[in-house]
Coordinates of C-alpha atoms in Angstrom, one line a residue:
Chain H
X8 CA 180.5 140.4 91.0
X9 CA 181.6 139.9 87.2
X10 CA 178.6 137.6 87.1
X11 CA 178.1 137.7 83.0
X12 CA 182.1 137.6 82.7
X13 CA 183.6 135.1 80.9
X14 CA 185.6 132.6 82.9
X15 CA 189.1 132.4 81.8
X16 CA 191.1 129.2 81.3
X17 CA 194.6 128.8 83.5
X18 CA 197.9 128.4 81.4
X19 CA 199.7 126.8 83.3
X20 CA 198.3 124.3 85.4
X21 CA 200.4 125.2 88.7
X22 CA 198.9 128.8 88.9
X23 CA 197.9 128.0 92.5
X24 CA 200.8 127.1 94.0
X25 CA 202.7 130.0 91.8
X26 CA 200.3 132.1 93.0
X27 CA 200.7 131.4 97.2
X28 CA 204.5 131.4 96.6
X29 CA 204.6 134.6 95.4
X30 CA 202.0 136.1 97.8
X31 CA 204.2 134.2 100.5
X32 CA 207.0 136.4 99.4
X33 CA 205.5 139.5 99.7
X34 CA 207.2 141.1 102.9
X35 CA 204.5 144.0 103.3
X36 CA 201.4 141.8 103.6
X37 CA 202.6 139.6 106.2
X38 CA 203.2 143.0 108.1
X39 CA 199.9 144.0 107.6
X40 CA 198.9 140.7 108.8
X41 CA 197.1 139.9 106.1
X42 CA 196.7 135.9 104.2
X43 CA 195.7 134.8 100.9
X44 CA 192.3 133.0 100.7
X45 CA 190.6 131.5 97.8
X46 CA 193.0 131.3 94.6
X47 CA 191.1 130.6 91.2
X48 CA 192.0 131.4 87.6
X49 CA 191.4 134.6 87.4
X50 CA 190.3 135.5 90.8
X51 CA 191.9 135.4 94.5
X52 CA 191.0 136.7 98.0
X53 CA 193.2 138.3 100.1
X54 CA 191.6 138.5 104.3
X55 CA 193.6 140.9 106.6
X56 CA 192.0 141.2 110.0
X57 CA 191.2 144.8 111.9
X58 CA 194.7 145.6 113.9
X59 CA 196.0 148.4 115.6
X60 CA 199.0 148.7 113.7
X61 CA 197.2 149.5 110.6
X62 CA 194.6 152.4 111.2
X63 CA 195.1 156.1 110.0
X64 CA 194.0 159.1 112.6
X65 CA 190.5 158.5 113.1
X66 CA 191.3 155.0 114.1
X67 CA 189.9 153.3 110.8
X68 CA 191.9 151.0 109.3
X69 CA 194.2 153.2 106.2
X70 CA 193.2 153.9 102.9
X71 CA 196.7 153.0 102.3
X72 CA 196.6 149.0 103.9
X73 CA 192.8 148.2 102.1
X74 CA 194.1 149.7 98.7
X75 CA 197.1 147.1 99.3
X76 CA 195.2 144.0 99.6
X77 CA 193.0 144.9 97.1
X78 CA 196.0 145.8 94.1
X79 CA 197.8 142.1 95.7
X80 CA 194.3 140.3 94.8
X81 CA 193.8 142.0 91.5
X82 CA 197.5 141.4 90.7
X83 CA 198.1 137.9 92.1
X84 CA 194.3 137.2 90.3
X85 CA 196.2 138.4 87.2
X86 CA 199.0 136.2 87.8
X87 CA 197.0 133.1 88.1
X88 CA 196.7 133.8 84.3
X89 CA 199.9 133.9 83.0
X90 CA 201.9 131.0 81.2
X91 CA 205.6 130.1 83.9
X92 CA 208.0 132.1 84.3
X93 CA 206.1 135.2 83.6
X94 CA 205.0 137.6 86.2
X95 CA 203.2 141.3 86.4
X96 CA 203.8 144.7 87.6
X97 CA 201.0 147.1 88.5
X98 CA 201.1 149.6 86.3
X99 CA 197.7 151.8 87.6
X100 CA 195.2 151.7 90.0
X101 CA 192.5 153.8 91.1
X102 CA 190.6 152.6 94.0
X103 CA 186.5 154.4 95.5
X104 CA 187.1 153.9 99.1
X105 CA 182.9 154.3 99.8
X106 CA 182.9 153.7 103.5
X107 CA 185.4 154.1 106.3
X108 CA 187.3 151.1 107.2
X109 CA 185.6 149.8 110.2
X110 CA 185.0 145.9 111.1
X111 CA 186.3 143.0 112.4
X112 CA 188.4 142.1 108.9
X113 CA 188.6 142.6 105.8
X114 CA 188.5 140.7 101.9
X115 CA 189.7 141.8 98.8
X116 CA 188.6 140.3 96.1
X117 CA 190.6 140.4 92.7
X118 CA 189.0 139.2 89.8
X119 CA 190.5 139.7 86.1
X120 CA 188.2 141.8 83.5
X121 CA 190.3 141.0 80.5
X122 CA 193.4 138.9 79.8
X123 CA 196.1 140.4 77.6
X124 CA 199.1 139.7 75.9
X125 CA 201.1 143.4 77.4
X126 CA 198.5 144.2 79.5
X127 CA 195.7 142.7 82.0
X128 CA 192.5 144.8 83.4
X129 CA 191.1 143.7 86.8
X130 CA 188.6 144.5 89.2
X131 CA 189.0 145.0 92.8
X132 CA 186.6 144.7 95.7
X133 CA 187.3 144.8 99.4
X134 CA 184.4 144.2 101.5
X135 CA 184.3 144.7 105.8
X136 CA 183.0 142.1 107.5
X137 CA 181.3 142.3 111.1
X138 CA 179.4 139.7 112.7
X139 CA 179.3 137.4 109.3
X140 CA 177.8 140.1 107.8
X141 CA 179.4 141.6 104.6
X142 CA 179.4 145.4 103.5
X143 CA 181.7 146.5 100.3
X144 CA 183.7 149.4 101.3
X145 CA 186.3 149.7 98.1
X146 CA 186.1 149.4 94.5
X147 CA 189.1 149.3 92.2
X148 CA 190.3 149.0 89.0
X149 CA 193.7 148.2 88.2
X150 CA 196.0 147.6 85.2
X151 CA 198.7 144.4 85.0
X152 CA 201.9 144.7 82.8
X153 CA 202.9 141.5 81.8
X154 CA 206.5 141.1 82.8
X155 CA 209.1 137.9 81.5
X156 CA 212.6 139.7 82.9
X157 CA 214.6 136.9 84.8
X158 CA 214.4 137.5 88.5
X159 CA 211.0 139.3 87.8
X160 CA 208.6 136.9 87.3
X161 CA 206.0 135.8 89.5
Chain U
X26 CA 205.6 170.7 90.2
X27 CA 202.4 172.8 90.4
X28 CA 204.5 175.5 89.7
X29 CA 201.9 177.7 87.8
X30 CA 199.2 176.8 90.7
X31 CA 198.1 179.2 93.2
X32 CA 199.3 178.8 96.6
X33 CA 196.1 178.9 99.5
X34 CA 196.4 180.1 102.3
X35 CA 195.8 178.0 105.7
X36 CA 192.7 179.0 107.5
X37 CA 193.5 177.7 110.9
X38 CA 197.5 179.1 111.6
X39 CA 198.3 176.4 113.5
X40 CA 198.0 173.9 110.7
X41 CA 201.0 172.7 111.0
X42 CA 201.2 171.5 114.4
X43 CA 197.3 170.2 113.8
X44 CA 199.1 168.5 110.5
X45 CA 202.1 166.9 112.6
X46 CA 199.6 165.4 115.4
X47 CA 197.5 163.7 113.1
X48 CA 200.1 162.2 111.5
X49 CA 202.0 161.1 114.6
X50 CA 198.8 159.0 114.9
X51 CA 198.7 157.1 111.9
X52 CA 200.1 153.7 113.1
X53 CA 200.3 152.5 109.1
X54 CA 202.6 155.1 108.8
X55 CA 204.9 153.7 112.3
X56 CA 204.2 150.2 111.0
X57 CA 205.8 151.3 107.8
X58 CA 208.4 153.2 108.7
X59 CA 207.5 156.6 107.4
X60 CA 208.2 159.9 108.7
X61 CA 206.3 163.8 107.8
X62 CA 208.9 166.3 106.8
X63 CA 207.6 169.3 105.5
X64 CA 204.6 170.7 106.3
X65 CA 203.2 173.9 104.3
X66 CA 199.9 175.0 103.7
X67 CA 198.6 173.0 100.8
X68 CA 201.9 170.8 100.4
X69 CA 203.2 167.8 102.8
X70 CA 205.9 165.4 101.8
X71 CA 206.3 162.2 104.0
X72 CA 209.8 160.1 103.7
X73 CA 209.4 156.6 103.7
X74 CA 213.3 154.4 103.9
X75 CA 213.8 151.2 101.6
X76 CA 212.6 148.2 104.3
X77 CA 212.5 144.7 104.1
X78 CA 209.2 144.3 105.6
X79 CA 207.2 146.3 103.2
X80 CA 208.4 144.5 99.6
X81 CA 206.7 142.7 97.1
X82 CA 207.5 139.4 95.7
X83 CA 210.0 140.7 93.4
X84 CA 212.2 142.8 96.2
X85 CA 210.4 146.0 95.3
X86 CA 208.5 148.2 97.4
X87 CA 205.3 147.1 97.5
X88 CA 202.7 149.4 95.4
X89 CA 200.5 150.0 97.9
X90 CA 203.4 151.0 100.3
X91 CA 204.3 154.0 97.7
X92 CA 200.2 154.1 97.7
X93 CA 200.4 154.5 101.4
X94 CA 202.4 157.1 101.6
X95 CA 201.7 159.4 98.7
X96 CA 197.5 159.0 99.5
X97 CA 199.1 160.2 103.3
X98 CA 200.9 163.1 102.0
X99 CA 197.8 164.2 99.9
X100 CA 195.5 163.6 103.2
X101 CA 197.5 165.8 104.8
X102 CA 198.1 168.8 102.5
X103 CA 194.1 169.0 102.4
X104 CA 194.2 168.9 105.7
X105 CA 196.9 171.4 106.3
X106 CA 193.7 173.9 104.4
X107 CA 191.0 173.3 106.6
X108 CA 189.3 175.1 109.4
X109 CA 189.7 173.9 113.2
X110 CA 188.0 170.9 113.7
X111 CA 187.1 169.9 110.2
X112 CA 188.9 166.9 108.9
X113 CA 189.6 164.7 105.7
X114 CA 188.6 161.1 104.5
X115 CA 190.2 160.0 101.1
X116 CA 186.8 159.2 98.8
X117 CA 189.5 157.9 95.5
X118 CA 193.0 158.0 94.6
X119 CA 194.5 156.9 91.1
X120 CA 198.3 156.3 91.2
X121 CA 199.9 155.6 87.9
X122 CA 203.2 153.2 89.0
X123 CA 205.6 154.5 86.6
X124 CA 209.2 152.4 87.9
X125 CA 209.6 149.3 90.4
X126 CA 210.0 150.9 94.0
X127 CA 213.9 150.6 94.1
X128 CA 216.1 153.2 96.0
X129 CA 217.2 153.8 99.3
X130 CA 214.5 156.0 100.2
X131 CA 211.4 157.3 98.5
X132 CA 209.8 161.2 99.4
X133 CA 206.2 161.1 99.2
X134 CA 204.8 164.5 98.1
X135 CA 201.2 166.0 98.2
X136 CA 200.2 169.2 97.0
X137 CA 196.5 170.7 97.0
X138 CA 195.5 171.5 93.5
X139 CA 192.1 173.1 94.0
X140 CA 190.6 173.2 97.7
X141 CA 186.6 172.9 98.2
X142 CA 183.9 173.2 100.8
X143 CA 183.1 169.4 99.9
X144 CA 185.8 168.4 98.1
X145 CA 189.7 168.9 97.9
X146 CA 191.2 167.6 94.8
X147 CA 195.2 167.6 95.0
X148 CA 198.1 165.7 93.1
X149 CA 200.6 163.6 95.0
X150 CA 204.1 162.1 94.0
X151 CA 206.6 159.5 94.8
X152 CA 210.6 160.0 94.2
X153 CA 212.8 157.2 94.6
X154 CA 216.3 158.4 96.0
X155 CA 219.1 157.0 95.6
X156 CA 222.6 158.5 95.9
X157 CA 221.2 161.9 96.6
X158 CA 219.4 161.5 93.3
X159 CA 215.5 161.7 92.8
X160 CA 213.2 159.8 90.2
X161 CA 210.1 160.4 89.7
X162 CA 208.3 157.1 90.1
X163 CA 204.8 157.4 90.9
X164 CA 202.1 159.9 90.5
X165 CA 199.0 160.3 92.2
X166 CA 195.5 161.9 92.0
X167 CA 193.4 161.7 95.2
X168 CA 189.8 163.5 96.1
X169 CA 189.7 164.6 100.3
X170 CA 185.9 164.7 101.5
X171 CA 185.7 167.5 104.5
X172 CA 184.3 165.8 107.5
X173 CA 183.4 167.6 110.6
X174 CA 181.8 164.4 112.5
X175 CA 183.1 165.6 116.1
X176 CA 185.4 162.6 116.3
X177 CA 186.4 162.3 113.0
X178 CA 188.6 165.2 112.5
X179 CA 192.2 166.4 111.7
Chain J
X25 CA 203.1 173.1 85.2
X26 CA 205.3 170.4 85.6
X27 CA 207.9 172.8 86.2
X28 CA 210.5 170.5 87.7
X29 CA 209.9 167.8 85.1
X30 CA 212.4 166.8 82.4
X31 CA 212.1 167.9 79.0
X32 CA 212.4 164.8 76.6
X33 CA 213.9 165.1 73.0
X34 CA 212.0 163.8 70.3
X35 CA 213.4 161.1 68.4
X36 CA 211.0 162.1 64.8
X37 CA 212.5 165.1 63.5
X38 CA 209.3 165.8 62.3
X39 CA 207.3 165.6 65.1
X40 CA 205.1 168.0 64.9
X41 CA 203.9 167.9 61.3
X42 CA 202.7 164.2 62.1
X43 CA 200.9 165.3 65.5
X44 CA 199.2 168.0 63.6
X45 CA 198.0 165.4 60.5
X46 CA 197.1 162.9 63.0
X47 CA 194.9 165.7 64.9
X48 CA 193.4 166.4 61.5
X49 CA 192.1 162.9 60.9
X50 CA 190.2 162.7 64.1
X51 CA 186.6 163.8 63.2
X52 CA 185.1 163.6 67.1
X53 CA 187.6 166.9 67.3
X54 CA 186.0 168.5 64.2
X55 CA 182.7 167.7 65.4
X56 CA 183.4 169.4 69.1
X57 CA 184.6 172.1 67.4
X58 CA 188.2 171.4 68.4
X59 CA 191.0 173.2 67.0
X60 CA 195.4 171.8 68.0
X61 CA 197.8 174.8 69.2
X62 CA 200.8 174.4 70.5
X63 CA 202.9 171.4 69.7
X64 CA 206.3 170.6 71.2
X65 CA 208.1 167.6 72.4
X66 CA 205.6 165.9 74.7
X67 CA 203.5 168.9 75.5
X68 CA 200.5 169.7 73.1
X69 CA 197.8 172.0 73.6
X70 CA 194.4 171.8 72.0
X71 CA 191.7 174.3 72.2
X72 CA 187.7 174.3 72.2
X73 CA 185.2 177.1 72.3
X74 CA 182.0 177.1 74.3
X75 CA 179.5 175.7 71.6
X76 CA 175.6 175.0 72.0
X77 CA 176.0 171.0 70.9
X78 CA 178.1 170.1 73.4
X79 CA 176.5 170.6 76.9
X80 CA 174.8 168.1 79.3
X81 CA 171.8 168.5 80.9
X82 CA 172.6 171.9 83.0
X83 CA 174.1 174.2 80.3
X84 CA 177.8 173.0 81.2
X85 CA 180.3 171.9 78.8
X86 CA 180.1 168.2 79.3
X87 CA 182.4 166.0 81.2
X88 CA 182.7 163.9 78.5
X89 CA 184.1 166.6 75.6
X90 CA 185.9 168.0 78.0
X91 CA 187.6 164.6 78.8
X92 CA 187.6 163.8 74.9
X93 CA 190.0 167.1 74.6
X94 CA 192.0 166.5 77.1
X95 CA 192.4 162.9 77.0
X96 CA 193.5 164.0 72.7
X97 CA 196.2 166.2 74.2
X98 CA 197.7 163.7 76.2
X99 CA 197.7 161.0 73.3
X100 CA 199.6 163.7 70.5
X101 CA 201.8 164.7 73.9
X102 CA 203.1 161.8 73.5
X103 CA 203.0 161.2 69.9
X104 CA 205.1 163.9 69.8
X105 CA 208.1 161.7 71.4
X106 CA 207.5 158.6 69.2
X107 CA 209.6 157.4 66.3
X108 CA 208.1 157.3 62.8
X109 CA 205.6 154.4 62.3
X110 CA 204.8 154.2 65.8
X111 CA 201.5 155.7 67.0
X112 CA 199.6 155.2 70.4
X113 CA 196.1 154.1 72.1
X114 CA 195.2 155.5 75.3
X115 CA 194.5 152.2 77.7
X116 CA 193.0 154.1 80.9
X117 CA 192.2 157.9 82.1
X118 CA 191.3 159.2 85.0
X119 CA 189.8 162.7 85.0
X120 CA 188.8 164.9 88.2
X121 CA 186.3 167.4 87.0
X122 CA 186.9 170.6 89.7
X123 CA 184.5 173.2 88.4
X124 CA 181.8 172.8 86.0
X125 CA 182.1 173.8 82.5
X126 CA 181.5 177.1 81.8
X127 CA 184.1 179.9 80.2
X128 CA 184.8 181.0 76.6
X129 CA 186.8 178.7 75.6
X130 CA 188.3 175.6 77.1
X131 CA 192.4 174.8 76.6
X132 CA 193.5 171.3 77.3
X133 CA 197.2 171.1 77.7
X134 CA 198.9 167.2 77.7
X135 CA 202.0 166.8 78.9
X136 CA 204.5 163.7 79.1
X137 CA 205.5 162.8 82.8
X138 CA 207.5 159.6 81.8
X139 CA 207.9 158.3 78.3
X140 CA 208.5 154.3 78.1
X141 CA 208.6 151.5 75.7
X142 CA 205.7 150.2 76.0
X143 CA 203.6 152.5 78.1
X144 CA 203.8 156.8 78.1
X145 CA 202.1 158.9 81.2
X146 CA 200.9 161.8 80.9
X147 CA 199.3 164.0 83.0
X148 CA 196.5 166.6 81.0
X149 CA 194.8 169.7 82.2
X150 CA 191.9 171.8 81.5
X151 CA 191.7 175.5 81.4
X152 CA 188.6 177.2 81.0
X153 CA 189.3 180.7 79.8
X154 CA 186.9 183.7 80.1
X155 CA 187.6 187.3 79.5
X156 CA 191.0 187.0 79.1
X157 CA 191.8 184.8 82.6
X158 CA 192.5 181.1 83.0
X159 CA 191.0 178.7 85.4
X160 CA 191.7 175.3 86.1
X161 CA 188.9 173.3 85.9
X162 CA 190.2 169.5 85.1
X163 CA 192.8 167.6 85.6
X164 CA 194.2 164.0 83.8
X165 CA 196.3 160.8 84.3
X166 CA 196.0 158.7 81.5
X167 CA 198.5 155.9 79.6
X168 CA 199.3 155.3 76.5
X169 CA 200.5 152.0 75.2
X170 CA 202.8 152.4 71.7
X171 CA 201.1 150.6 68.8
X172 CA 203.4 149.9 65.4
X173 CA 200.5 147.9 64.2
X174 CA 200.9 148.7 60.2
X175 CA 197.7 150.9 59.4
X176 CA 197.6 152.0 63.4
X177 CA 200.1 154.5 63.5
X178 CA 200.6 157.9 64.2
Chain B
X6 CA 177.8 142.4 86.1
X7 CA 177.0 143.8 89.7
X8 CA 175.4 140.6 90.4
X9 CA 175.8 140.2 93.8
X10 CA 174.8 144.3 95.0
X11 CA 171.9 145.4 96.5
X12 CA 169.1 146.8 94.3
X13 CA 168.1 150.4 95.9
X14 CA 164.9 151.7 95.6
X15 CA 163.9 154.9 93.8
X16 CA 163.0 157.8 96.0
X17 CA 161.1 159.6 93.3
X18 CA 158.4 157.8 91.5
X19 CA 159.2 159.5 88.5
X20 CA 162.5 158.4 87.9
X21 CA 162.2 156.9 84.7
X22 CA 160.6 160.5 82.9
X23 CA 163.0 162.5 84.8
X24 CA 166.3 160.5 83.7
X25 CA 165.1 160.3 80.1
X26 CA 163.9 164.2 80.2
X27 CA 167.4 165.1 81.4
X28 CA 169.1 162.9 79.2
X29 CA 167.4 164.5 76.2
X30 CA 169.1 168.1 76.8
X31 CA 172.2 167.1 76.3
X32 CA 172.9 168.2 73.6
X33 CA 176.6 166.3 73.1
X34 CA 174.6 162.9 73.0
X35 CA 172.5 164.1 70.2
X36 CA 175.9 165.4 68.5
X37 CA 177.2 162.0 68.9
X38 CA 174.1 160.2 67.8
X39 CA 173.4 158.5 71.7
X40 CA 170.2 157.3 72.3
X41 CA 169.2 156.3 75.9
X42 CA 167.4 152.9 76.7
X43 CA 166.9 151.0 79.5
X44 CA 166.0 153.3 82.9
X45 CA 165.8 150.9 86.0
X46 CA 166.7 152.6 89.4
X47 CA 170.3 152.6 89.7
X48 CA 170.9 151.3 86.0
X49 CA 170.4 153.2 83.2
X50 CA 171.8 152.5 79.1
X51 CA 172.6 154.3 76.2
X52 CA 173.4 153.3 72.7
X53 CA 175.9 155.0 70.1
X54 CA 175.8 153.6 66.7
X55 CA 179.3 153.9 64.6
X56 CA 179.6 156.6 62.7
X57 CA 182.2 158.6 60.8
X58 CA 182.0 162.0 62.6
X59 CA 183.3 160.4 66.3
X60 CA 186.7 158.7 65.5
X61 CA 190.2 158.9 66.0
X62 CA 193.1 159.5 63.6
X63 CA 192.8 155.4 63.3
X64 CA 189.6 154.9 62.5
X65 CA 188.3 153.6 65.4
X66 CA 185.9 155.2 67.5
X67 CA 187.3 157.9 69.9
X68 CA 187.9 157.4 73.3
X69 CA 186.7 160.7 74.2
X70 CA 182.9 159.7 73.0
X71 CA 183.1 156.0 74.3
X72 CA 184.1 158.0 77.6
X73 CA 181.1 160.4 77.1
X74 CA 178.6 157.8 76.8
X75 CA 179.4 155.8 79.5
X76 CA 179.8 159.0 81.7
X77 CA 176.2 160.0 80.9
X78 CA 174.9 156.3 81.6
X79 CA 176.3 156.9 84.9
X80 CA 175.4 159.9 85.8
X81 CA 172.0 159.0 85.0
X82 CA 172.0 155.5 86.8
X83 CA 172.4 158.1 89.6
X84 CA 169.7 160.2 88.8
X85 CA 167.5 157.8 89.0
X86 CA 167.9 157.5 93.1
X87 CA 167.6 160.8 93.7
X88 CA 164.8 162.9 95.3
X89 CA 163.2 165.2 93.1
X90 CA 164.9 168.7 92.3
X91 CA 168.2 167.1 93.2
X92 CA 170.4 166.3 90.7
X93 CA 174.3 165.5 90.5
X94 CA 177.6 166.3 88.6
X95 CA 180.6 164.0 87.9
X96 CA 183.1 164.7 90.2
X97 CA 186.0 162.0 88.5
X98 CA 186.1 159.3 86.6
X99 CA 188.4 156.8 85.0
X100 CA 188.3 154.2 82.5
X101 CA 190.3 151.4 81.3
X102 CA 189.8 150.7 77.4
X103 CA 190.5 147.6 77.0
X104 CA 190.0 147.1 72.9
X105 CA 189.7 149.6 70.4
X106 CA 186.3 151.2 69.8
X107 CA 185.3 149.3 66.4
X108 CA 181.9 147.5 65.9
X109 CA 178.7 148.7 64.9
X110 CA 176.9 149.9 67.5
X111 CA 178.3 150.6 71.6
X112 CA 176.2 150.1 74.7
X113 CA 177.2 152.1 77.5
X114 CA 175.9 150.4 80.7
X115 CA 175.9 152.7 84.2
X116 CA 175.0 150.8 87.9
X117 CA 175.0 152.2 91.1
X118 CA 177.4 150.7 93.5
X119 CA 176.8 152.9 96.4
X120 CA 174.1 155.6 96.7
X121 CA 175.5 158.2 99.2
X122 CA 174.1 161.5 100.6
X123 CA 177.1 163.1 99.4
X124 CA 178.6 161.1 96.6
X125 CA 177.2 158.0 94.7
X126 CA 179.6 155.6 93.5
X127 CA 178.9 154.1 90.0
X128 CA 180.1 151.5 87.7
X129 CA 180.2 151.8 84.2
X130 CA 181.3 149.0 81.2
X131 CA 181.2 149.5 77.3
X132 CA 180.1 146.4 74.7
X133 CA 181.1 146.8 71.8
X134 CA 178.0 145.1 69.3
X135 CA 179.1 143.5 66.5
X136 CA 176.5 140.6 64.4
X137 CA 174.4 140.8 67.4
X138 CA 177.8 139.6 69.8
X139 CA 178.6 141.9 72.2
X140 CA 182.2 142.3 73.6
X141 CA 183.4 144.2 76.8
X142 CA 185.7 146.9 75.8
X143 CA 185.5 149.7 78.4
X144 CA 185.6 149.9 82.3
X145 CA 184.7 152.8 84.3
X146 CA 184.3 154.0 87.7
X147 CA 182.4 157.4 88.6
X148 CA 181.9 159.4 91.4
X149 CA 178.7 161.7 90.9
X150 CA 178.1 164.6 93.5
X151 CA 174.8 165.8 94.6
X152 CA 173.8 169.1 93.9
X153 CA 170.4 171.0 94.5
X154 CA 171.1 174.7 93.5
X155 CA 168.4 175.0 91.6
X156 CA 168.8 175.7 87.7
X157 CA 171.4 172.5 88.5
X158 CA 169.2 169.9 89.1
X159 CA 168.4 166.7 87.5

């Protein structure tokens, strides 16, 4: 997606390894067994695999655990952005969950729309995969404040 | 809040059992932690402690654990409107984030707005307690498509 | 509604001789036909009449005056709680549209949920009115970001 | 953008006369001076020129008629995959405005993400068009709902 977006240049040169370290740190998506994939300036890919320990009532995986991965790859693809020592918040999202979460895993995809000095836009996809085979179930865009508070960065 | 909205009344009187079931088989919800606590037609609220496996990078509770919760609490307060045997899937939610997840525990609150034959639209919230005190933190808009798929119901 | 929400005081005496000049100066409103009532501290009102050059394709008020009215009562909602020289821009809205447009006249009401710094929420709804009786018929999250940009105030 | 999602076919031949005939009875985008243009199934445009009569207090043109156009380009991206004498509503929507609405002319540009029986999932983006450059400076996602009562069609 974001095909005729502009490509957005990294400012500081360690975004990936800022990036993993803060996605390491984030408690709830190793409970949701999810990892971080592909981590470019600007975009990142979040996989979580189908579990039981996930699902909602009708046994599909939650609204709640897909809308996670996606608003940790639009916000960590937001954070692959920003200068050292300054980290975001999500301060919105709103997410089209257009079919039910069924497959064998699942990727979020967060790419960033527009860049900003207070705030950054991003779009988020998450796509089910079965067989090799790739279906997008969840759209979603998402707003990224910019914060520089010590002990809240990253 | 929705003071000056009309209340609906259920359509199936034993909503609230129906309500408590599907919830009890949410495993996101286990996996998280989170509890249901009241159940009235139209209105659910779901309690959700402060837990170190569902944090961001920063120590907060993750946004798409508040997410979780409040899309679970507006789930069921649709649900707590419907016929026998008709169910909900979440089409959207937008949440607007409006302070970092801190507190000891946060209360989760979904109330049905306007109630449809396709289409529920309701209005969900997130308090942070702490100290007996409530903030408001998060708030939440969320469209419930009825399903009556026999299998996909409640 | 918002019943259980805080009231906030304004911090420009004058608050609501600025919402009303800025309301003034926004020429999409004249050209809807839009008229600003009520004006307190982080609640304002603005009101539109059913008018022939603003319907879409089926006769109905169209989703995008309504969301132009509401979306205006939000921003002066929280115009109302800014100091002098500092104005805002709405960054994102999200609008459900619950019934379609049709009434008398249509009352968008914008209230402040949490004032900030940098970012106000509000949440906005729209009343269609017709003999005398109010229906909901839309309802709106949307964030404004404080500008003190000389020349974009107010 | 959307590079990467399926093309869907047209299920009535005449989608092109039907999205252009519907478009030209709304009567708020000849109040705002829209124009419709490109009508591919699934992807439809529509051009607003400045002008003095849509702004906000700022000068810049008002989000309620940025959100308007790219609404209707939308809506009518949908249109264009429908069967004949079925037509749809917007159920929600929500942009992100990214820059303020100044330039000389504004493409709203509306794709189809996911065609549903019920609901059809759209994305929508604003250029602002300024010496010929065009820059991104809206975001939206829509939901449009079928309907086929008739007198609501199209």
């Amino acid at each position: 997606m974001a095909a005729g977006h502009p490509r957005f240049p990294p400012k500081d040169p360690d975004f990936e390894a800022r990036g993993r370290a803060g996605f390491a740190r984030q408690t709830l998506m190793q409970t949701l067994g999810a990892e971080i994939g592909l981590v470019e300036p600007g975009h990142v890919e979040i996989v979580m695999p189908f579990a039981p320990h996930i699902l909602q009532q009708h046994g599909f995986v939650h609204a709640g655990a897909i809308s996670a991965i996606v608003d940790t790859a639009c916000g960590f693809a937001a954070v692959t952005l920003m200068p050292k020592a300054v980290g975001v918040l999500t301060t919105e999202f709103k997410i089209n969950l257009m079919s039910p979460g069924t497959g064998e895993r699942f990727i979020a995809v967060g790419t960033v729309i527009r860049p900003g000095n207070k705030l950054t836009v991003t779009l988020g996809e998450c796509f089910a995969e079965t067989g090799g085979k790739r279906k997008l179930i969840a759209m979603m865009t998402a707003s990224m404040m910019l914060v520089d508070t010590p002990g809240i960065v990253d």
